[in-house]
mmCIF file of C-alpha atoms in Angstrom:
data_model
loop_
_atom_site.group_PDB
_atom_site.id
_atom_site.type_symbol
_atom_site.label_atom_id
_atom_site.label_comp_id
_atom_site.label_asym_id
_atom_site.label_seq_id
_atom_site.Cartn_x
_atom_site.Cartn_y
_atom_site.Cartn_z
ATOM 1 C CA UNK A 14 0.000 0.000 0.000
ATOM 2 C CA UNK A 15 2.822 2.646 0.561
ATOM 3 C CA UNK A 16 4.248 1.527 -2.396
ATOM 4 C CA UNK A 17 1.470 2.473 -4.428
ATOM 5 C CA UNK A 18 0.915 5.766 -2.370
ATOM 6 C CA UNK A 19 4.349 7.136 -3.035
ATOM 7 C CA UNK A 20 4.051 6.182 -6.853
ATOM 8 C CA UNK A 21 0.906 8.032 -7.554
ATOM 9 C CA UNK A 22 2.213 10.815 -5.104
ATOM 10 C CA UNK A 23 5.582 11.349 -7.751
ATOM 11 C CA UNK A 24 3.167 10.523 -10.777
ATOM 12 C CA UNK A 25 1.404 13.414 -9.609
ATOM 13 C CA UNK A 26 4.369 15.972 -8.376
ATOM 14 C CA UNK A 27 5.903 14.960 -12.029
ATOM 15 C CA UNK A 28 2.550 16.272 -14.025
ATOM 16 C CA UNK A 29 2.127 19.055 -11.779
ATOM 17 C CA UNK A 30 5.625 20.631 -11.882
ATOM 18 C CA UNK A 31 5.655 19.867 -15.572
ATOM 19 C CA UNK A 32 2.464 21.512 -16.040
ATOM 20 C CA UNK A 33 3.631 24.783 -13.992
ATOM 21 C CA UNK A 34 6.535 24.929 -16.424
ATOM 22 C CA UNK A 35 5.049 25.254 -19.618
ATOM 23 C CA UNK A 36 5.802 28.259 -21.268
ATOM 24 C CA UNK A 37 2.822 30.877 -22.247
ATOM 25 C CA UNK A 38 2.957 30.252 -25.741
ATOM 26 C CA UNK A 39 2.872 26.303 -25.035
ATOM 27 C CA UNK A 40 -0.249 26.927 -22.658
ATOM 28 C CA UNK A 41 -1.995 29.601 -25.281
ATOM 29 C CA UNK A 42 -1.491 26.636 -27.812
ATOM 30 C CA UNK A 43 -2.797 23.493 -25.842
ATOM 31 C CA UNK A 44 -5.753 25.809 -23.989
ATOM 32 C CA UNK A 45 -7.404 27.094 -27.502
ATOM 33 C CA UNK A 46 -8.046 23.690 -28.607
ATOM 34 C CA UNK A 47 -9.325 22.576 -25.743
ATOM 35 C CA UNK A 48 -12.010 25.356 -24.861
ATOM 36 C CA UNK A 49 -13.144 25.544 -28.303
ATOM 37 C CA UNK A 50 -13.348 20.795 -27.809
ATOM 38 C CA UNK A 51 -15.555 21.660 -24.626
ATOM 39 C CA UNK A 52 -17.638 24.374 -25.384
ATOM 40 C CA UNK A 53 -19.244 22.531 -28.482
ATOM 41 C CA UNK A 54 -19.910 19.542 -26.027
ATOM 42 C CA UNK A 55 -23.772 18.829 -25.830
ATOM 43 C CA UNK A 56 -23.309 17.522 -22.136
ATOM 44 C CA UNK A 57 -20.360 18.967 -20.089
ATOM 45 C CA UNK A 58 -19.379 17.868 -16.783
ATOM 46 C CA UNK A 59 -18.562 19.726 -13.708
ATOM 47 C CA UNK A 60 -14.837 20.219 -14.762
ATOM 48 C CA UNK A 61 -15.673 21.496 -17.946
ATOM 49 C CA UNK A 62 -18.182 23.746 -17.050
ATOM 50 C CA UNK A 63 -15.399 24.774 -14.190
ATOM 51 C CA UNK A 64 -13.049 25.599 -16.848
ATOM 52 C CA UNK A 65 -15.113 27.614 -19.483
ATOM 53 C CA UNK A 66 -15.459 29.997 -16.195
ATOM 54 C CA UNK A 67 -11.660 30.480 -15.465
ATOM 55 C CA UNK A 68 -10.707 30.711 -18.865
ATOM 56 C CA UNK A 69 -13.609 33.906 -19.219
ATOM 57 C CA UNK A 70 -11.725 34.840 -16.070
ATOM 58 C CA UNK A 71 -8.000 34.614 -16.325
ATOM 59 C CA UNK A 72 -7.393 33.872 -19.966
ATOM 60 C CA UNK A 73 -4.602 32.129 -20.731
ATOM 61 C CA UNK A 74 -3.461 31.433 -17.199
ATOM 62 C CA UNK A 75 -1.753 27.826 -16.102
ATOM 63 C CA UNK A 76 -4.704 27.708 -13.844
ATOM 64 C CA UNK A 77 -7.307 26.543 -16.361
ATOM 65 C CA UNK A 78 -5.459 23.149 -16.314
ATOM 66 C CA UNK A 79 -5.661 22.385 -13.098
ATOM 67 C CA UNK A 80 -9.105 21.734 -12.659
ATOM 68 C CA UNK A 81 -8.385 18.586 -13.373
ATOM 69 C CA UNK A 82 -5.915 17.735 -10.924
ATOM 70 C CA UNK A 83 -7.871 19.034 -8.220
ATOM 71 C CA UNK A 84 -11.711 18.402 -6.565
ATOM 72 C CA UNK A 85 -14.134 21.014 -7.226
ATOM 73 C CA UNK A 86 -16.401 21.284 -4.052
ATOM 74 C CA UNK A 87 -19.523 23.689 -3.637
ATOM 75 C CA UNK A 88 -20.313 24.371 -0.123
ATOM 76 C CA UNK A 89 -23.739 25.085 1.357
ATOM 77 C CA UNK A 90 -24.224 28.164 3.478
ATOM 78 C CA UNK A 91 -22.854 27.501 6.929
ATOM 79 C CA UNK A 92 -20.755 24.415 5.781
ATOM 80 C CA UNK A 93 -17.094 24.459 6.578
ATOM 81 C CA UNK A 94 -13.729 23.329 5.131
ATOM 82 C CA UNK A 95 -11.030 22.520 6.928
ATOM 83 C CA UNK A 96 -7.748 22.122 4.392
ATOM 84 C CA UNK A 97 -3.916 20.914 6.360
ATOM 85 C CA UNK A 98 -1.142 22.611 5.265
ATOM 86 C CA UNK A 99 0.625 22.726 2.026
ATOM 87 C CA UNK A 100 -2.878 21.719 0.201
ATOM 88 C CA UNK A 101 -3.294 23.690 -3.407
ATOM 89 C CA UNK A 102 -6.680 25.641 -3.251
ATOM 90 C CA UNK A 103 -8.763 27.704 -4.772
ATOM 91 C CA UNK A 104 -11.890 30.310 -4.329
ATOM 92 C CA UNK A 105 -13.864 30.555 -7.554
ATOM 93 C CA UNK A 106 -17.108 32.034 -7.390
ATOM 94 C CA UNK A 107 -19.281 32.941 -3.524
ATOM 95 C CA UNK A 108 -18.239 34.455 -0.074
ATOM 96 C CA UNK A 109 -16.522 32.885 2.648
ATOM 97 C CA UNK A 110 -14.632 33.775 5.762
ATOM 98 C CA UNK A 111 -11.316 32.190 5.684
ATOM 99 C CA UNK A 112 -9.546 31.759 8.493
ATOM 100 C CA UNK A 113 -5.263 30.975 8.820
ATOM 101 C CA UNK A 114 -3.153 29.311 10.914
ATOM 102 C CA UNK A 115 0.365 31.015 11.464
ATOM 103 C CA UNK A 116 2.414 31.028 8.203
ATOM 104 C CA UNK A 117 5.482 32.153 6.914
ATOM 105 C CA UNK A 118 4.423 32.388 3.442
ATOM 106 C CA UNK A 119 2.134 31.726 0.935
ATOM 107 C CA UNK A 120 2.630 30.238 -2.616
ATOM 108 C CA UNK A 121 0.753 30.840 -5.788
ATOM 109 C CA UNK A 122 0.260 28.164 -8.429
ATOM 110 C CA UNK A 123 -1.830 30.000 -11.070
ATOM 111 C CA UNK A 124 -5.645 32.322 -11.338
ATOM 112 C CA UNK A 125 -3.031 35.034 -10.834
ATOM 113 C CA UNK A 126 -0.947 37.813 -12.566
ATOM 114 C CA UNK A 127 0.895 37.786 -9.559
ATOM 115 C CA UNK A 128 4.784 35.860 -9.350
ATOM 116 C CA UNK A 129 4.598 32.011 -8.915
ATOM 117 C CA UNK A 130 7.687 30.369 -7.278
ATOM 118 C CA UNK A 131 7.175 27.125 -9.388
ATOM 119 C CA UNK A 132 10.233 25.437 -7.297
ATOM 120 C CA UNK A 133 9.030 26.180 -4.123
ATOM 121 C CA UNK A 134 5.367 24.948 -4.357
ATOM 122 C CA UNK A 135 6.210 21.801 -6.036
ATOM 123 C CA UNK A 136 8.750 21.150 -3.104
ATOM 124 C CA UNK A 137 6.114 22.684 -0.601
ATOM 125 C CA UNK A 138 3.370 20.564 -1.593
ATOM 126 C CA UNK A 139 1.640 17.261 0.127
ATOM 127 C CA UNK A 140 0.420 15.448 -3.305
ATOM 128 C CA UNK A 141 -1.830 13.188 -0.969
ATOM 129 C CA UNK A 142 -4.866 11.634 -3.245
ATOM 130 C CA UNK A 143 -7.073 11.661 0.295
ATOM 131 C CA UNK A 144 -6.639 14.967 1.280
ATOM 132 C CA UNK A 145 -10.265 15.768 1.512
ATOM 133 C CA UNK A 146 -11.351 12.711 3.561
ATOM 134 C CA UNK A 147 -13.134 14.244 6.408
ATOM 135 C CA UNK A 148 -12.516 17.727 5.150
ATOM 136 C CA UNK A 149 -16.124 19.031 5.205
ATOM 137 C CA UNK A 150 -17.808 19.812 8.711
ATOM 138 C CA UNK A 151 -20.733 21.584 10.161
ATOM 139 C CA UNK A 152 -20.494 24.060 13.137
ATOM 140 C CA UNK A 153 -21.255 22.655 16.384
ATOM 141 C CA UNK A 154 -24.349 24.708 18.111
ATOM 142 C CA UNK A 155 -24.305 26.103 21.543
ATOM 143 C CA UNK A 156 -27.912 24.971 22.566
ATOM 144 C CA UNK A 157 -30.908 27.075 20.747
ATOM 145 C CA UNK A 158 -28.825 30.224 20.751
ATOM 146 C CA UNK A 159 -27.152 31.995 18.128
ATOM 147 C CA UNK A 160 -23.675 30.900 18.401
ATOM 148 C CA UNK A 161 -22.333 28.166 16.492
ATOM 149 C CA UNK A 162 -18.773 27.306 16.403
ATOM 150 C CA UNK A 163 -16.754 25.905 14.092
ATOM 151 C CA UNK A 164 -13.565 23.746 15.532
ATOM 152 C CA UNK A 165 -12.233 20.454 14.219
ATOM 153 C CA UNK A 166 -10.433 18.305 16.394
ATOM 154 C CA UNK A 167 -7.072 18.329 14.523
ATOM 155 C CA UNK A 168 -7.034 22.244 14.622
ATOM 156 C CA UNK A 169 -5.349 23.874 17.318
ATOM 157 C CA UNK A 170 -4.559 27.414 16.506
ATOM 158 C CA UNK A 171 -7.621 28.945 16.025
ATOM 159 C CA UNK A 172 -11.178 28.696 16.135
ATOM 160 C CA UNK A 173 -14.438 30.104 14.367
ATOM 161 C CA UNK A 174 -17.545 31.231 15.878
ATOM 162 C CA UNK A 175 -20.849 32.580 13.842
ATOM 163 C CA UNK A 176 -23.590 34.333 15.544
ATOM 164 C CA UNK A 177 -26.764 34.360 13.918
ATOM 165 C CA UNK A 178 -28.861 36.943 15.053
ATOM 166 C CA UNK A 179 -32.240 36.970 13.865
ATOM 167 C CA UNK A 180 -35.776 38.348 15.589
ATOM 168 C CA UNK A 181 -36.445 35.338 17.691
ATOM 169 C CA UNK A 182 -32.513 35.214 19.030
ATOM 170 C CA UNK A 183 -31.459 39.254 18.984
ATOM 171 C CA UNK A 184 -28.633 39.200 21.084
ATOM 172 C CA UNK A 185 -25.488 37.418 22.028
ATOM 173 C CA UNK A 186 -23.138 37.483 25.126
ATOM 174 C CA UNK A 187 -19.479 35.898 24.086
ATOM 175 C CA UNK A 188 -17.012 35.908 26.419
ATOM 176 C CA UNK A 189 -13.462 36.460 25.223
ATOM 177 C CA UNK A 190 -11.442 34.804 28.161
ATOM 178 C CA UNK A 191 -8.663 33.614 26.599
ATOM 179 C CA UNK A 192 -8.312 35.135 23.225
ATOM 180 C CA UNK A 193 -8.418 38.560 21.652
ATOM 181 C CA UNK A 194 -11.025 38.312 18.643
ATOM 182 C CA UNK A 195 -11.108 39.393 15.190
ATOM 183 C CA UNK A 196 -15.085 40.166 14.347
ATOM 184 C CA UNK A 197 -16.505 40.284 10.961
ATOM 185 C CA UNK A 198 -20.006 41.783 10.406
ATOM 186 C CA UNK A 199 -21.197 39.926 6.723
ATOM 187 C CA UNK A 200 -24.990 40.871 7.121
ATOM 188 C CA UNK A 201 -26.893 42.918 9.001
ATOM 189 C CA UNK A 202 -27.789 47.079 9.613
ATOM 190 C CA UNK A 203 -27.557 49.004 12.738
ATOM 191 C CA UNK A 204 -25.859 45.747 15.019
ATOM 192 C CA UNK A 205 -25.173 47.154 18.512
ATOM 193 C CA UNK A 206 -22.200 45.866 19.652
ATOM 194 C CA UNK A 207 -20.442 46.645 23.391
ATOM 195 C CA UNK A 208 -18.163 45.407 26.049
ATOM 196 C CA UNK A 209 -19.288 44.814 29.105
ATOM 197 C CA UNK A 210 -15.972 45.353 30.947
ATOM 198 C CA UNK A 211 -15.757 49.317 29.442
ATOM 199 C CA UNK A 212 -17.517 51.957 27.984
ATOM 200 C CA UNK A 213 -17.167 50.771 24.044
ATOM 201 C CA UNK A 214 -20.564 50.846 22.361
ATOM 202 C CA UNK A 215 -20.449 51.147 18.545
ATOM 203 C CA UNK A 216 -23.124 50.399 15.690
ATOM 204 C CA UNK A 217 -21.736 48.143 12.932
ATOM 205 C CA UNK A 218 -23.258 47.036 9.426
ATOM 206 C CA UNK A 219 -22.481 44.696 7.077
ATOM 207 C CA UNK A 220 -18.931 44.926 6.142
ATOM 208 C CA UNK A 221 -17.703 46.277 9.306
ATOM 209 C CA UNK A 222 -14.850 44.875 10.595
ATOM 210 C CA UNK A 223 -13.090 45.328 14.054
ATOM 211 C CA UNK A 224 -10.547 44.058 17.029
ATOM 212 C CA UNK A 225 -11.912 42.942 20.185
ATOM 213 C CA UNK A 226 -8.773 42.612 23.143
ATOM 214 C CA UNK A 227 -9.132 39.313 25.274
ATOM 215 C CA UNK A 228 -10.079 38.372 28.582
ATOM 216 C CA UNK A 229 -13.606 40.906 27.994
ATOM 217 C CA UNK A 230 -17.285 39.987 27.462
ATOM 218 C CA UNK A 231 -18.544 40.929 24.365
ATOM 219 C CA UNK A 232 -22.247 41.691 23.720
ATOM 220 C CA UNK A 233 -24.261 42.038 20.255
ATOM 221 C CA UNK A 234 -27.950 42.945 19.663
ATOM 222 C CA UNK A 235 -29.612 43.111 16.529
ATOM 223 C CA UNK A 236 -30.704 41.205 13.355
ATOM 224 C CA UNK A 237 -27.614 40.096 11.163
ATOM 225 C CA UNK A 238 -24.707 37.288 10.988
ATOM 226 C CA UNK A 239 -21.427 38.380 12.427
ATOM 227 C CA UNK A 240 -18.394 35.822 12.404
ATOM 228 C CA UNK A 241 -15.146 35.895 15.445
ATOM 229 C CA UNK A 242 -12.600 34.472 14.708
ATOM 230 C CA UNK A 243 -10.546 33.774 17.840
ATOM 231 C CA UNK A 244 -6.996 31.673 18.627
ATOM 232 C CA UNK A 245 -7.324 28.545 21.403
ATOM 233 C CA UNK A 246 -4.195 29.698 23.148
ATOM 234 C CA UNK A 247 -4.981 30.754 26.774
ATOM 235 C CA UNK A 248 -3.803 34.505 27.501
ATOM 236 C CA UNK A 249 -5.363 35.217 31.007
ATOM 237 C CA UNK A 250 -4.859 34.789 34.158
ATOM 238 C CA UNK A 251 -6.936 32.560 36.140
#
């Protein structure tokens, strides 16, 4: 069995750093063909349909290829992803909150004008063929409130929580004790939002974004979905 791992994991790094090296002209001259063999498909499949939209996008770019070295996933609203390091992805069309562990850099690999250290991300790279076994979760619920959180096992830098305010469920208490939090309003007008442990009172819509300090009780009121994104490292004293 690791025998056969490792050989599809180098079949793959070979393809994939080849692929990446391919001049423009080389990828201009293989992509044309291609587009022009899909589009005039009477039934196209998910990939195809995937890569009529990036080439629209980014014509031209390295990226259009690899849609079929890599899944294509559509998430419902309020699923989650979880992705391990040194994993290749992509956002292509929606909104999401994303949120990072501690990095010291991150590598493109095409969908971009911007530089791509080819050497790097091939090096960089996992190549596993099961990386999204297990992936997908849903947020766990705090009771029949409006906080949901969402914190798989193997993560332990950070973790996410979503507050969905609506009529029936208008306010939230969350209580920052061991983490400062980084609060992202994505719906909602005229959200009160204060501290309980000062005088801070503001009004935030959607799009308003803010940092809360640790070891303080936060408090929102209002209709509207707000996300916190908070580390699991403990920073106050008992």
């Amino acid at each position: 069995y690791q025998r056969r791992v490792h050989g599809e994991k180098k079949v793959l790094r070979d393809l994939f750093a080849s692929l990446l090296a391919c001049p423009g002209d080389a990828v201009n001259r293989e992509l044309e063909p291609l587009l022009k063999r899909v589009a005039e498909k009477p039934s196209k499949s998910l990939e195809d349909s995937t890569l009529l939209m990036l080439a629209g996008d980014y014509p031209g770019d390295i990226g259009c290829f690899e849609v079929y070295l890599m899944n294509i996933l559509k998430l419902a609203p309020g699923e989650g992803l979880f992705l391990p390091a040194n994993e290749p992805h992509a956002y292509l069309r929606g909104d999401a909150v994303e949120v990072m562990a501690r990095s010291d850099n991150v590598v493109r690999a095409g969908l971009t004008p911007k530089f791509k250290d080819v050497d790097v991300l091939c090096e960089m790279l996992t190549y596993s063929t099961t990386a999204l076994a297990g992936a997908r979760f849903s947020p766990a619920a705090s009771g029949t409130g409006p906080i949901s959180t969402y914190a798989p096992a193997s993560i332990e830098d950070f973790k996410l929580l979503r507050v969905a305010l609506t009529s029936s469920h208008s306010e939230a208490c969350i209580p920052l004790q061991d983490s400062p939090g980084a609060v992202l309003c994505v719906e909602g007008k005229g959200i009160e939002m204060s501290i309980a442990q000062s005088d801070t009172k503001k009004t935030v819509n959607a799009g308003a974004a803010f940092f809360v300090p640790a070891c303080v009780e936060l408090r929102l009121q209002g209709v509207g979905l707000v996300f916190i994104a908070l580390t699991q490292i403990e920073l106050c004293s008992p």
